[in-house]
Amino acid sequence: RRNNTIGIGIAVSGLVDIRTGHEVFSPVLGWEDVELRKMVEETCHLPVRVENDANVLAVAELLYGAGKNYSDFVCVMVGEGLGSGIIIGGRIHRGAFGGAGEVGHTTISYSEDAPICRCGEKGCLEEFCSNRALDRQAESLGYSNWKAMALEARRGEAQAREAFHRFGYVLGLGIKNMVNVINPQAVIIGGELMEASDLFLRVTAEVVRTHAFPRGRMVPEVLAWQVGQTGFLLGAAGLVEEESFSSPIARQGGW
């Protein structure tokens, strides 16, 4: 501990009860009801703020990145899982129990052969739009993983290019569903899979632009993240700073 350290911010995958700092449910980590804040506070003797990683990324984009010019946007994080942070009126929208933004666990298919998600449901969007989904596609085409498939797609290999095109199309449909419910000014897409954004992002943006309701000038912009992987650090620090320096009245609204 250093004398100028005011607290610790932790970004973690899954549904988080921010009142207690418990990790309520994380299929990615295999956690359920983990008292993360308590463990870190007892070890470090500092105030600890635990928050969902997609929410943290959304805060970073709001403060420093592509969300600076918007009060209402969705930050979609595509990687090992698929989640989103929702900013409404300049603040995180968590929902009644902290589970808002779990776009990865919306149902995109209920066919007989739809994959079973780690959450236990069938046909979740995450099973079509995540590292795991692209890795399955890559393996079926004889590649070691999605990164190897991306290299071949950039070289013009038709099946590899089609895999990323399909990925972008389905992701666009999932985002379109969010847009129709939330009506944001913008959608910001980030996460590890943005390494391959040149292979799918244009398709995703076109699907949102073409299919979201209503069409025309009221369709949100679809943007790439600006803060990158450091956004998780910036957002977590921003949450700790806001909690430490805001007035008690302002803190009731909080992030």
mmCIF file of C-alpha atoms in Angstrom:
data_model
loop_
_atom_site.group_PDB
_atom_site.id
_atom_site.type_symbol
_atom_site.label_atom_id
_atom_site.label_comp_id
_atom_site.label_asym_id
_atom_site.label_seq_id
_atom_site.Cartn_x
_atom_site.Cartn_y
_atom_site.Cartn_z
ATOM 1 C CA ARG A 1 0.000 0.000 0.000
ATOM 2 C CA ARG A 2 1.163 3.507 -0.849
ATOM 3 C CA ASN A 3 0.094 6.626 1.008
ATOM 4 C CA ASN A 4 -1.449 8.144 -2.132
ATOM 5 C CA THR A 5 -3.608 5.087 -2.955
ATOM 6 C CA ILE A 6 -7.268 5.866 -2.354
ATOM 7 C CA GLY A 7 -8.757 2.510 -3.295
ATOM 8 C CA ILE A 8 -8.809 -0.485 -5.629
ATOM 9 C CA GLY A 9 -11.082 -0.958 -8.615
ATOM 10 C CA ILE A 10 -11.702 -4.471 -9.960
ATOM 11 C CA ALA A 11 -13.311 -5.281 -13.299
ATOM 12 C CA VAL A 12 -14.663 -8.820 -13.413
ATOM 13 C CA SER A 13 -16.745 -10.877 -15.814
ATOM 14 C CA GLY A 14 -20.273 -11.705 -14.739
ATOM 15 C CA LEU A 15 -23.182 -10.408 -12.728
ATOM 16 C CA VAL A 16 -21.935 -8.384 -9.752
ATOM 17 C CA ASP A 17 -23.847 -7.173 -6.700
ATOM 18 C CA ILE A 18 -22.127 -3.797 -6.355
ATOM 19 C CA ARG A 19 -23.596 -3.249 -2.881
ATOM 20 C CA THR A 20 -21.702 -6.197 -1.401
ATOM 21 C CA GLY A 21 -18.991 -6.736 -4.021
ATOM 22 C CA HIS A 22 -20.093 -10.346 -4.381
ATOM 23 C CA GLU A 23 -19.595 -11.994 -7.747
ATOM 24 C CA VAL A 24 -23.103 -13.367 -8.043
ATOM 25 C CA PHE A 25 -22.700 -15.434 -11.217
ATOM 26 C CA SER A 26 -19.938 -15.745 -13.811
ATOM 27 C CA PRO A 27 -20.160 -18.576 -16.362
ATOM 28 C CA VAL A 28 -16.807 -17.466 -17.817
ATOM 29 C CA LEU A 29 -14.964 -17.787 -14.487
ATOM 30 C CA GLY A 30 -17.082 -20.577 -13.021
ATOM 31 C CA TRP A 31 -17.782 -18.414 -9.964
ATOM 32 C CA GLU A 32 -20.933 -18.183 -7.879
ATOM 33 C CA ASP A 33 -21.357 -15.920 -4.837
ATOM 34 C CA VAL A 34 -17.631 -15.201 -4.436
ATOM 35 C CA GLU A 35 -16.959 -12.506 -1.802
ATOM 36 C CA LEU A 36 -14.319 -10.798 -3.903
ATOM 37 C CA ARG A 37 -14.470 -7.347 -2.353
ATOM 38 C CA LYS A 38 -14.215 -8.706 1.180
ATOM 39 C CA MET A 39 -11.180 -10.846 0.341
ATOM 40 C CA VAL A 40 -9.284 -7.979 -1.303
ATOM 41 C CA GLU A 41 -10.174 -5.427 1.377
ATOM 42 C CA GLU A 42 -9.007 -7.774 4.149
ATOM 43 C CA THR A 43 -5.720 -8.321 2.320
ATOM 44 C CA CYS A 44 -4.966 -4.785 1.132
ATOM 45 C CA HIS A 45 -6.750 -2.719 3.818
ATOM 46 C CA LEU A 46 -8.118 -0.315 1.215
ATOM 47 C CA PRO A 47 -11.632 0.444 -0.063
ATOM 48 C CA VAL A 48 -12.471 -1.851 -2.988
ATOM 49 C CA ARG A 49 -14.952 -1.304 -5.813
ATOM 50 C CA VAL A 50 -15.979 -4.384 -7.842
ATOM 51 C CA GLU A 51 -17.810 -3.905 -11.120
ATOM 52 C CA ASN A 52 -18.763 -5.881 -14.212
ATOM 53 C CA ASP A 53 -16.025 -5.604 -16.840
ATOM 54 C CA ALA A 54 -18.324 -4.413 -19.635
ATOM 55 C CA ASN A 55 -19.663 -1.657 -17.368
ATOM 56 C CA VAL A 56 -16.106 -0.630 -16.534
ATOM 57 C CA LEU A 57 -15.217 -0.484 -20.227
ATOM 58 C CA ALA A 58 -18.305 1.630 -20.903
ATOM 59 C CA VAL A 59 -17.207 4.102 -18.208
ATOM 60 C CA ALA A 60 -13.740 4.337 -19.778
ATOM 61 C CA GLU A 61 -15.256 5.048 -23.201
ATOM 62 C CA LEU A 62 -17.541 7.653 -21.623
ATOM 63 C CA LEU A 63 -14.667 9.427 -19.875
ATOM 64 C CA TYR A 64 -11.844 9.053 -22.389
ATOM 65 C CA GLY A 65 -12.943 7.357 -25.595
ATOM 66 C CA ALA A 66 -15.586 7.020 -28.287
ATOM 67 C CA GLY A 67 -18.426 7.737 -25.834
ATOM 68 C CA LYS A 68 -17.274 11.214 -24.803
ATOM 69 C CA ASN A 69 -19.808 12.924 -27.057
ATOM 70 C CA TYR A 70 -22.774 10.766 -26.039
ATOM 71 C CA SER A 71 -24.980 10.520 -22.962
ATOM 72 C CA ASP A 72 -26.744 7.330 -24.095
ATOM 73 C CA PHE A 73 -24.805 4.471 -25.634
ATOM 74 C CA VAL A 74 -24.108 0.763 -25.446
ATOM 75 C CA CYS A 75 -20.569 -0.598 -25.169
ATOM 76 C CA VAL A 76 -20.465 -4.181 -26.485
ATOM 77 C CA MET A 77 -17.474 -6.305 -25.455
ATOM 78 C CA VAL A 78 -16.639 -9.265 -27.695
ATOM 79 C CA GLY A 79 -14.055 -11.784 -26.532
ATOM 80 C CA GLU A 80 -14.126 -14.892 -24.366
ATOM 81 C CA GLY A 81 -17.721 -13.935 -23.653
ATOM 82 C CA LEU A 82 -20.125 -11.340 -25.003
ATOM 83 C CA GLY A 83 -21.389 -8.620 -22.720
ATOM 84 C CA SER A 84 -22.313 -4.970 -22.793
ATOM 85 C CA GLY A 85 -22.295 -1.910 -20.604
ATOM 86 C CA ILE A 86 -25.261 0.433 -20.961
ATOM 87 C CA ILE A 87 -24.879 4.157 -20.361
ATOM 88 C CA ILE A 88 -28.129 6.117 -19.990
ATOM 89 C CA GLY A 89 -28.052 9.785 -19.095
ATOM 90 C CA GLY A 90 -24.309 9.580 -18.518
ATOM 91 C CA ARG A 91 -24.597 6.798 -15.918
ATOM 92 C CA ILE A 92 -24.350 3.022 -15.899
ATOM 93 C CA HIS A 93 -27.678 1.255 -16.166
ATOM 94 C CA ARG A 94 -27.350 -1.956 -14.134
ATOM 95 C CA GLY A 95 -30.978 -3.009 -13.846
ATOM 96 C CA ALA A 96 -32.750 -4.079 -10.655
ATOM 97 C CA PHE A 97 -30.311 -6.882 -9.802
ATOM 98 C CA GLY A 98 -27.125 -5.850 -11.635
ATOM 99 C CA GLY A 99 -27.756 -8.008 -14.704
ATOM 100 C CA ALA A 100 -28.543 -5.388 -17.359
ATOM 101 C CA GLY A 101 -26.542 -5.612 -20.572
ATOM 102 C CA GLU A 102 -26.115 -9.394 -20.720
ATOM 103 C CA VAL A 103 -26.643 -9.420 -24.476
ATOM 104 C CA GLY A 104 -24.579 -12.599 -24.787
ATOM 105 C CA HIS A 105 -27.320 -14.525 -23.023
ATOM 106 C CA THR A 106 -30.149 -13.403 -25.243
ATOM 107 C CA THR A 107 -31.487 -16.217 -27.434
ATOM 108 C CA ILE A 108 -30.556 -16.024 -31.103
ATOM 109 C CA SER A 109 -31.463 -19.598 -32.082
ATOM 110 C CA TYR A 110 -33.609 -22.374 -30.682
ATOM 111 C CA SER A 111 -33.105 -24.970 -33.393
ATOM 112 C CA GLU A 112 -32.511 -28.587 -32.404
ATOM 113 C CA ASP A 113 -28.777 -28.306 -33.059
ATOM 114 C CA ALA A 114 -28.307 -24.932 -31.341
ATOM 115 C CA PRO A 115 -25.324 -25.040 -28.943
ATOM 116 C CA ILE A 116 -25.772 -25.101 -25.171
ATOM 117 C CA CYS A 117 -24.276 -22.031 -23.510
ATOM 118 C CA ARG A 118 -22.185 -22.086 -20.344
ATOM 119 C CA CYS A 119 -25.124 -20.419 -18.588
ATOM 120 C CA GLY A 120 -27.170 -23.544 -19.265
ATOM 121 C CA GLU A 121 -29.502 -22.045 -21.863
ATOM 122 C CA LYS A 122 -29.696 -23.058 -25.505
ATOM 123 C CA GLY A 123 -28.790 -20.902 -28.486
ATOM 124 C CA CYS A 124 -27.369 -17.864 -26.651
ATOM 125 C CA LEU A 125 -25.843 -15.154 -28.829
ATOM 126 C CA GLU A 126 -22.509 -15.685 -27.041
ATOM 127 C CA GLU A 127 -22.296 -19.176 -28.560
ATOM 128 C CA PHE A 128 -22.242 -17.589 -32.023
ATOM 129 C CA CYS A 129 -20.277 -14.401 -31.296
ATOM 130 C CA SER A 130 -17.254 -15.011 -29.057
ATOM 131 C CA ASN A 131 -13.717 -16.400 -29.139
ATOM 132 C CA ARG A 132 -15.113 -19.867 -28.547
ATOM 133 C CA ALA A 133 -17.551 -19.602 -31.435
ATOM 134 C CA LEU A 134 -14.848 -18.496 -33.862
ATOM 135 C CA ASP A 135 -12.440 -21.136 -32.552
ATOM 136 C CA ARG A 136 -15.036 -23.814 -33.362
ATOM 137 C CA GLN A 137 -15.374 -22.391 -36.856
ATOM 138 C CA ALA A 138 -11.606 -22.307 -37.235
ATOM 139 C CA GLU A 139 -11.167 -25.902 -36.118
ATOM 140 C CA SER A 140 -13.863 -27.085 -38.529
ATOM 141 C CA LEU A 141 -11.882 -25.475 -41.352
ATOM 142 C CA GLY A 142 -8.556 -26.914 -40.217
ATOM 143 C CA TYR A 143 -7.093 -23.861 -38.463
ATOM 144 C CA SER A 144 -5.627 -23.917 -34.970
ATOM 145 C CA ASN A 145 -7.720 -20.963 -33.702
ATOM 146 C CA TRP A 146 -9.545 -17.833 -34.801
ATOM 147 C CA LYS A 147 -6.331 -15.807 -35.057
ATOM 148 C CA ALA A 148 -4.896 -18.287 -37.567
ATOM 149 C CA MET A 149 -8.189 -18.161 -39.471
ATOM 150 C CA ALA A 150 -8.032 -14.356 -39.520
ATOM 151 C CA LEU A 151 -4.598 -14.480 -41.163
ATOM 152 C CA GLU A 152 -5.972 -16.685 -43.925
ATOM 153 C CA ALA A 153 -9.053 -14.531 -44.315
ATOM 154 C CA ARG A 154 -6.841 -11.503 -44.925
ATOM 155 C CA ARG A 155 -5.022 -13.518 -47.589
ATOM 156 C CA GLY A 156 -8.337 -14.020 -49.342
ATOM 157 C CA GLU A 157 -9.257 -17.579 -48.294
ATOM 158 C CA ALA A 158 -12.984 -17.735 -49.059
ATOM 159 C CA GLN A 159 -14.209 -19.994 -46.250
ATOM 160 C CA ALA A 160 -12.265 -18.069 -43.618
ATOM 161 C CA ARG A 161 -13.648 -14.776 -44.908
ATOM 162 C CA GLU A 162 -17.161 -16.214 -44.878
ATOM 163 C CA ALA A 163 -16.764 -17.302 -41.237
ATOM 164 C CA PHE A 164 -15.974 -13.739 -40.169
ATOM 165 C CA HIS A 165 -18.718 -12.334 -42.390
ATOM 166 C CA ARG A 166 -21.245 -14.642 -40.733
ATOM 167 C CA PHE A 167 -19.882 -13.700 -37.306
ATOM 168 C CA GLY A 168 -20.334 -10.001 -38.078
ATOM 169 C CA TYR A 169 -23.826 -10.552 -39.430
ATOM 170 C CA VAL A 170 -25.088 -12.454 -36.370
ATOM 171 C CA LEU A 171 -23.415 -9.947 -34.021
ATOM 172 C CA GLY A 172 -25.230 -7.191 -35.907
ATOM 173 C CA LEU A 173 -28.566 -8.929 -35.363
ATOM 174 C CA GLY A 174 -27.876 -9.217 -31.631
ATOM 175 C CA ILE A 175 -26.918 -5.547 -31.408
ATOM 176 C CA LYS A 176 -29.934 -4.581 -33.498
ATOM 177 C CA ASN A 177 -32.158 -6.214 -30.885
ATOM 178 C CA MET A 178 -30.487 -4.132 -28.154
ATOM 179 C CA VAL A 179 -30.863 -0.986 -30.224
ATOM 180 C CA ASN A 180 -34.560 -1.611 -30.684
ATOM 181 C CA VAL A 181 -35.047 -1.898 -26.913
ATOM 182 C CA ILE A 182 -32.683 0.819 -25.644
ATOM 183 C CA ASN A 183 -32.580 3.320 -28.558
ATOM 184 C CA PRO A 184 -29.016 4.567 -27.867
ATOM 185 C CA GLN A 185 -27.170 7.322 -29.679
ATOM 186 C CA ALA A 186 -24.232 5.018 -30.422
ATOM 187 C CA VAL A 187 -22.958 1.471 -30.125
ATOM 188 C CA ILE A 188 -19.263 1.063 -29.276
ATOM 189 C CA ILE A 189 -17.715 -2.341 -29.904
ATOM 190 C CA GLY A 190 -14.556 -3.453 -28.099
ATOM 191 C CA GLY A 191 -12.832 -6.516 -26.744
ATOM 192 C CA GLU A 192 -10.174 -8.988 -27.829
ATOM 193 C CA LEU A 193 -11.893 -9.878 -31.100
ATOM 194 C CA MET A 194 -11.469 -6.313 -32.322
ATOM 195 C CA GLU A 195 -8.061 -7.557 -33.480
ATOM 196 C CA ALA A 196 -10.090 -8.924 -36.405
ATOM 197 C CA SER A 197 -12.457 -5.958 -36.726
ATOM 198 C CA ASP A 198 -11.337 -5.397 -40.320
ATOM 199 C CA LEU A 199 -13.022 -8.711 -41.155
ATOM 200 C CA PHE A 200 -16.422 -8.192 -39.520
ATOM 201 C CA LEU A 201 -17.099 -4.679 -38.187
ATOM 202 C CA ARG A 202 -18.360 -3.241 -41.469
ATOM 203 C CA VAL A 203 -20.863 -6.084 -41.787
ATOM 204 C CA THR A 204 -22.053 -5.582 -38.202
ATOM 205 C CA ALA A 205 -22.552 -1.848 -38.733
ATOM 206 C CA GLU A 206 -24.452 -2.464 -41.959
ATOM 207 C CA VAL A 207 -26.815 -4.954 -40.294
ATOM 208 C CA VAL A 208 -27.590 -2.457 -37.516
ATOM 209 C CA ARG A 209 -28.055 0.358 -40.014
ATOM 210 C CA THR A 210 -30.305 -1.737 -42.271
ATOM 211 C CA HIS A 211 -32.429 -3.610 -39.734
ATOM 212 C CA ALA A 212 -32.712 -1.465 -36.599
ATOM 213 C CA PHE A 213 -35.998 0.298 -35.930
ATOM 214 C CA PRO A 214 -36.622 3.039 -36.794
ATOM 215 C CA ARG A 215 -34.358 3.389 -39.821
ATOM 216 C CA GLY A 216 -32.767 6.513 -41.196
ATOM 217 C CA ARG A 217 -31.142 9.253 -39.179
ATOM 218 C CA MET A 218 -32.340 7.808 -35.851
ATOM 219 C CA VAL A 219 -30.177 4.676 -36.173
ATOM 220 C CA PRO A 220 -27.170 4.876 -33.810
ATOM 221 C CA GLU A 221 -23.593 5.096 -34.974
ATOM 222 C CA VAL A 222 -21.573 1.883 -34.693
ATOM 223 C CA LEU A 223 -18.028 2.697 -33.555
ATOM 224 C CA ALA A 224 -14.843 0.856 -32.636
ATOM 225 C CA TRP A 225 -13.552 1.316 -29.095
ATOM 226 C CA GLN A 226 -10.844 3.916 -28.537
ATOM 227 C CA VAL A 227 -9.505 3.084 -25.093
ATOM 228 C CA GLY A 228 -8.436 -0.482 -25.946
ATOM 229 C CA GLN A 229 -7.436 -3.003 -23.298
ATOM 230 C CA THR A 230 -6.284 -0.222 -20.956
ATOM 231 C CA GLY A 231 -9.932 0.791 -20.735
ATOM 232 C CA PHE A 232 -10.540 -1.800 -18.026
ATOM 233 C CA LEU A 233 -7.900 -0.114 -15.864
ATOM 234 C CA LEU A 234 -9.083 3.405 -16.689
ATOM 235 C CA GLY A 235 -12.724 2.583 -16.039
ATOM 236 C CA ALA A 236 -12.037 0.788 -12.752
ATOM 237 C CA ALA A 237 -9.898 3.710 -11.591
ATOM 238 C CA GLY A 238 -12.605 6.149 -12.669
ATOM 239 C CA LEU A 239 -15.195 4.367 -10.549
ATOM 240 C CA VAL A 240 -12.942 4.458 -7.467
ATOM 241 C CA GLU A 241 -12.156 8.124 -8.043
ATOM 242 C CA GLU A 242 -15.838 9.017 -8.451
ATOM 243 C CA GLU A 243 -16.781 7.196 -5.263
ATOM 244 C CA SER A 244 -13.923 8.754 -3.280
ATOM 245 C CA PHE A 245 -14.294 12.372 -4.332
ATOM 246 C CA SER A 246 -18.006 12.863 -5.008
ATOM 247 C CA SER A 247 -20.327 14.232 -2.341
ATOM 248 C CA PRO A 248 -22.575 11.794 -0.404
ATOM 249 C CA ILE A 249 -25.623 13.215 -2.241
ATOM 250 C CA ALA A 250 -24.039 12.740 -5.657
ATOM 251 C CA ARG A 251 -22.888 9.259 -4.669
ATOM 252 C CA GLN A 252 -26.472 8.131 -4.199
ATOM 253 C CA GLY A 253 -26.860 8.378 -7.965
ATOM 254 C CA GLY A 254 -23.305 7.162 -8.552
ATOM 255 C CA TRP A 255 -22.095 5.636 -11.737
#
